[in-house]
Amino acid sequence: MQGTHFTVSYHTAGNLAANHSFIFKVPFDCQLIGVSAAASNASSGILDVGYTGALEAYVLNMDVGDSSVAAILDEPGDFVDDNFPHIAALTNIICTLDYDGAGGTAASDFTLVLTFTEG
């Protein structure tokens, strides 16, 4: 493994009743190389990851894992444009969870872990 890797985590407890957005910035250029997402129940949750102005630029309509078994994106082809997304320093990164996948079962105890490499 080369380079410096780091993770960003997000968790919301309980049965969700609305969509959630998790927004942050990284102070240096990086690449998104992994996404792990799960709900504790058999939910219909859908995750998008992007930035201000393009909310689905990196990850589009990822079905989150069910029953505490995480769904994983970790290959270039898992991401939009079949590449690990390169993200410029100070980009406003936005992760959006459609908590019930447009009317399905609401996610409970949602956990998201993003893995990045610096550069």
CSV table of C-alpha atoms in Angstrom, one decimal:
chain,number,residue,atom,x,y,z
A,1,MET,CA,0.0,0.0,0.0
A,2,GLN,CA,1.4,3.4,-1.0
A,3,GLY,CA,0.7,6.9,0.3
A,4,THR,CA,-1.1,8.2,3.3
A,5,HIS,CA,-4.6,6.8,3.8
A,6,PHE,CA,-7.3,8.2,6.2
A,7,THR,CA,-10.9,7.6,7.0
A,8,VAL,CA,-13.9,9.9,7.6
A,9,SER,CA,-16.8,8.4,9.6
A,10,TYR,CA,-20.4,9.3,10.2
A,11,HIS,CA,-23.0,7.6,12.3
A,12,THR,CA,-26.6,8.5,13.2
A,13,ALA,CA,-28.4,6.4,15.8
A,14,GLY,CA,-32.0,5.3,15.8
A,15,ASN,CA,-34.7,4.9,13.1
A,16,LEU,CA,-34.4,7.7,10.6
A,17,ALA,CA,-37.4,9.8,9.7
A,18,ALA,CA,-35.8,12.1,7.1
A,19,ASN,CA,-32.9,12.2,4.6
A,20,HIS,CA,-29.5,13.1,6.0
A,21,SER,CA,-26.5,15.0,4.6
A,22,PHE,CA,-23.0,14.9,6.0
A,23,ILE,CA,-20.8,17.7,4.8
A,24,PHE,CA,-17.1,18.3,5.3
A,25,LYS,CA,-13.8,19.5,3.7
A,26,VAL,CA,-10.3,18.1,3.5
A,27,PRO,CA,-7.4,20.6,3.6
A,28,PHE,CA,-5.4,18.8,0.8
A,29,ASP,CA,-6.0,17.1,-2.5
A,30,CYS,CA,-7.1,13.5,-2.1
A,31,GLN,CA,-8.8,10.5,-3.8
A,32,LEU,CA,-11.9,8.7,-2.6
A,33,ILE,CA,-10.9,5.0,-2.7
A,34,GLY,CA,-13.5,3.3,-0.5
A,35,VAL,CA,-17.0,3.6,0.8
A,36,SER,CA,-18.6,1.4,3.4
A,37,ALA,CA,-22.2,2.0,4.4
A,38,ALA,CA,-24.7,0.0,6.4
A,39,ALA,CA,-28.0,0.2,8.3
A,40,SER,CA,-28.7,-2.1,11.2
A,41,ASN,CA,-32.0,-3.2,9.6
A,42,ALA,CA,-33.1,-4.4,6.2
A,43,SER,CA,-33.6,-0.8,4.8
A,44,SER,CA,-34.1,0.7,1.4
A,45,GLY,CA,-31.5,3.5,2.1
A,46,ILE,CA,-29.6,4.9,-0.9
A,47,LEU,CA,-26.3,6.9,-0.7
A,48,ASP,CA,-24.9,9.6,-3.0
A,49,VAL,CA,-21.6,11.3,-2.6
A,50,GLY,CA,-20.5,14.4,-4.5
A,51,TYR,CA,-19.8,18.1,-3.9
A,52,THR,CA,-21.7,21.4,-4.0
A,53,GLY,CA,-23.3,21.6,-7.5
A,54,ALA,CA,-22.9,17.9,-8.3
A,55,LEU,CA,-24.3,15.8,-5.4
A,56,GLU,CA,-23.8,12.5,-7.3
A,57,ALA,CA,-20.4,13.2,-8.8
A,58,TYR,CA,-18.5,10.4,-7.0
A,59,VAL,CA,-21.1,7.8,-5.9
A,60,LEU,CA,-24.5,7.4,-7.5
A,61,ASN,CA,-27.4,5.5,-5.9
A,62,MET,CA,-25.4,3.1,-3.7
A,63,ASP,CA,-27.7,0.7,-1.9
A,64,VAL,CA,-26.5,0.8,1.7
A,65,GLY,CA,-25.8,-2.5,3.4
A,66,ASP,CA,-28.6,-4.2,5.4
A,67,SER,CA,-28.8,-5.9,8.8
A,68,SER,CA,-25.4,-4.6,10.0
A,69,VAL,CA,-23.6,-6.0,6.9
A,70,ALA,CA,-21.9,-3.1,5.1
A,71,ALA,CA,-22.0,-2.6,1.4
A,72,ILE,CA,-18.6,-1.7,0.0
A,73,LEU,CA,-17.3,0.3,-2.9
A,74,ASP,CA,-13.5,-0.3,-3.3
A,75,GLU,CA,-12.8,-0.7,-7.0
A,76,PRO,CA,-12.4,2.1,-9.6
A,77,GLY,CA,-15.4,0.7,-11.5
A,78,ASP,CA,-17.6,1.1,-8.4
A,79,PHE,CA,-17.4,4.9,-8.7
A,80,VAL,CA,-18.9,7.4,-11.2
A,81,ASP,CA,-16.8,7.5,-14.4
A,82,ASP,CA,-15.2,4.2,-13.4
A,83,ASN,CA,-12.3,5.9,-11.6
A,84,PHE,CA,-11.4,6.7,-8.0
A,85,PRO,CA,-12.5,10.4,-7.8
A,86,HIS,CA,-9.8,13.0,-7.4
A,87,ILE,CA,-11.0,15.7,-5.0
A,88,ALA,CA,-9.3,19.1,-4.9
A,89,ALA,CA,-8.3,20.6,-1.5
A,90,LEU,CA,-11.1,22.4,0.3
A,91,THR,CA,-13.9,20.9,-1.9
A,92,ASN,CA,-17.2,20.8,0.0
A,93,ILE,CA,-17.8,17.0,0.0
A,94,ILE,CA,-21.4,16.1,0.5
A,95,CYS,CA,-22.8,12.6,1.4
A,96,THR,CA,-26.5,12.3,1.1
A,97,LEU,CA,-28.6,9.4,2.4
A,98,ASP,CA,-32.1,8.9,1.1
A,99,TYR,CA,-33.2,7.3,4.3
A,100,ASP,CA,-36.0,5.2,2.8
A,101,GLY,CA,-35.1,4.9,-0.9
A,102,ALA,CA,-38.1,6.9,-2.1
A,103,GLY,CA,-40.7,5.3,0.1
A,104,GLY,CA,-39.3,1.9,1.2
A,105,THR,CA,-38.1,0.9,4.6
A,106,ALA,CA,-36.4,3.6,6.6
A,107,ALA,CA,-32.7,3.0,7.6
A,108,SER,CA,-31.8,2.5,11.3
A,109,ASP,CA,-28.5,3.2,13.0
A,110,PHE,CA,-26.8,4.3,9.7
A,111,THR,CA,-23.0,4.2,9.6
A,112,LEU,CA,-20.8,5.5,6.8
A,113,VAL,CA,-17.0,5.2,6.5
A,114,LEU,CA,-15.1,6.9,3.6
A,115,THR,CA,-11.5,5.9,2.8
A,116,PHE,CA,-9.2,8.4,1.1
A,117,THR,CA,-5.6,8.5,0.0
A,118,GLU,CA,-3.7,11.8,0.1
A,119,GLY,CA,-2.7,13.4,-3.2
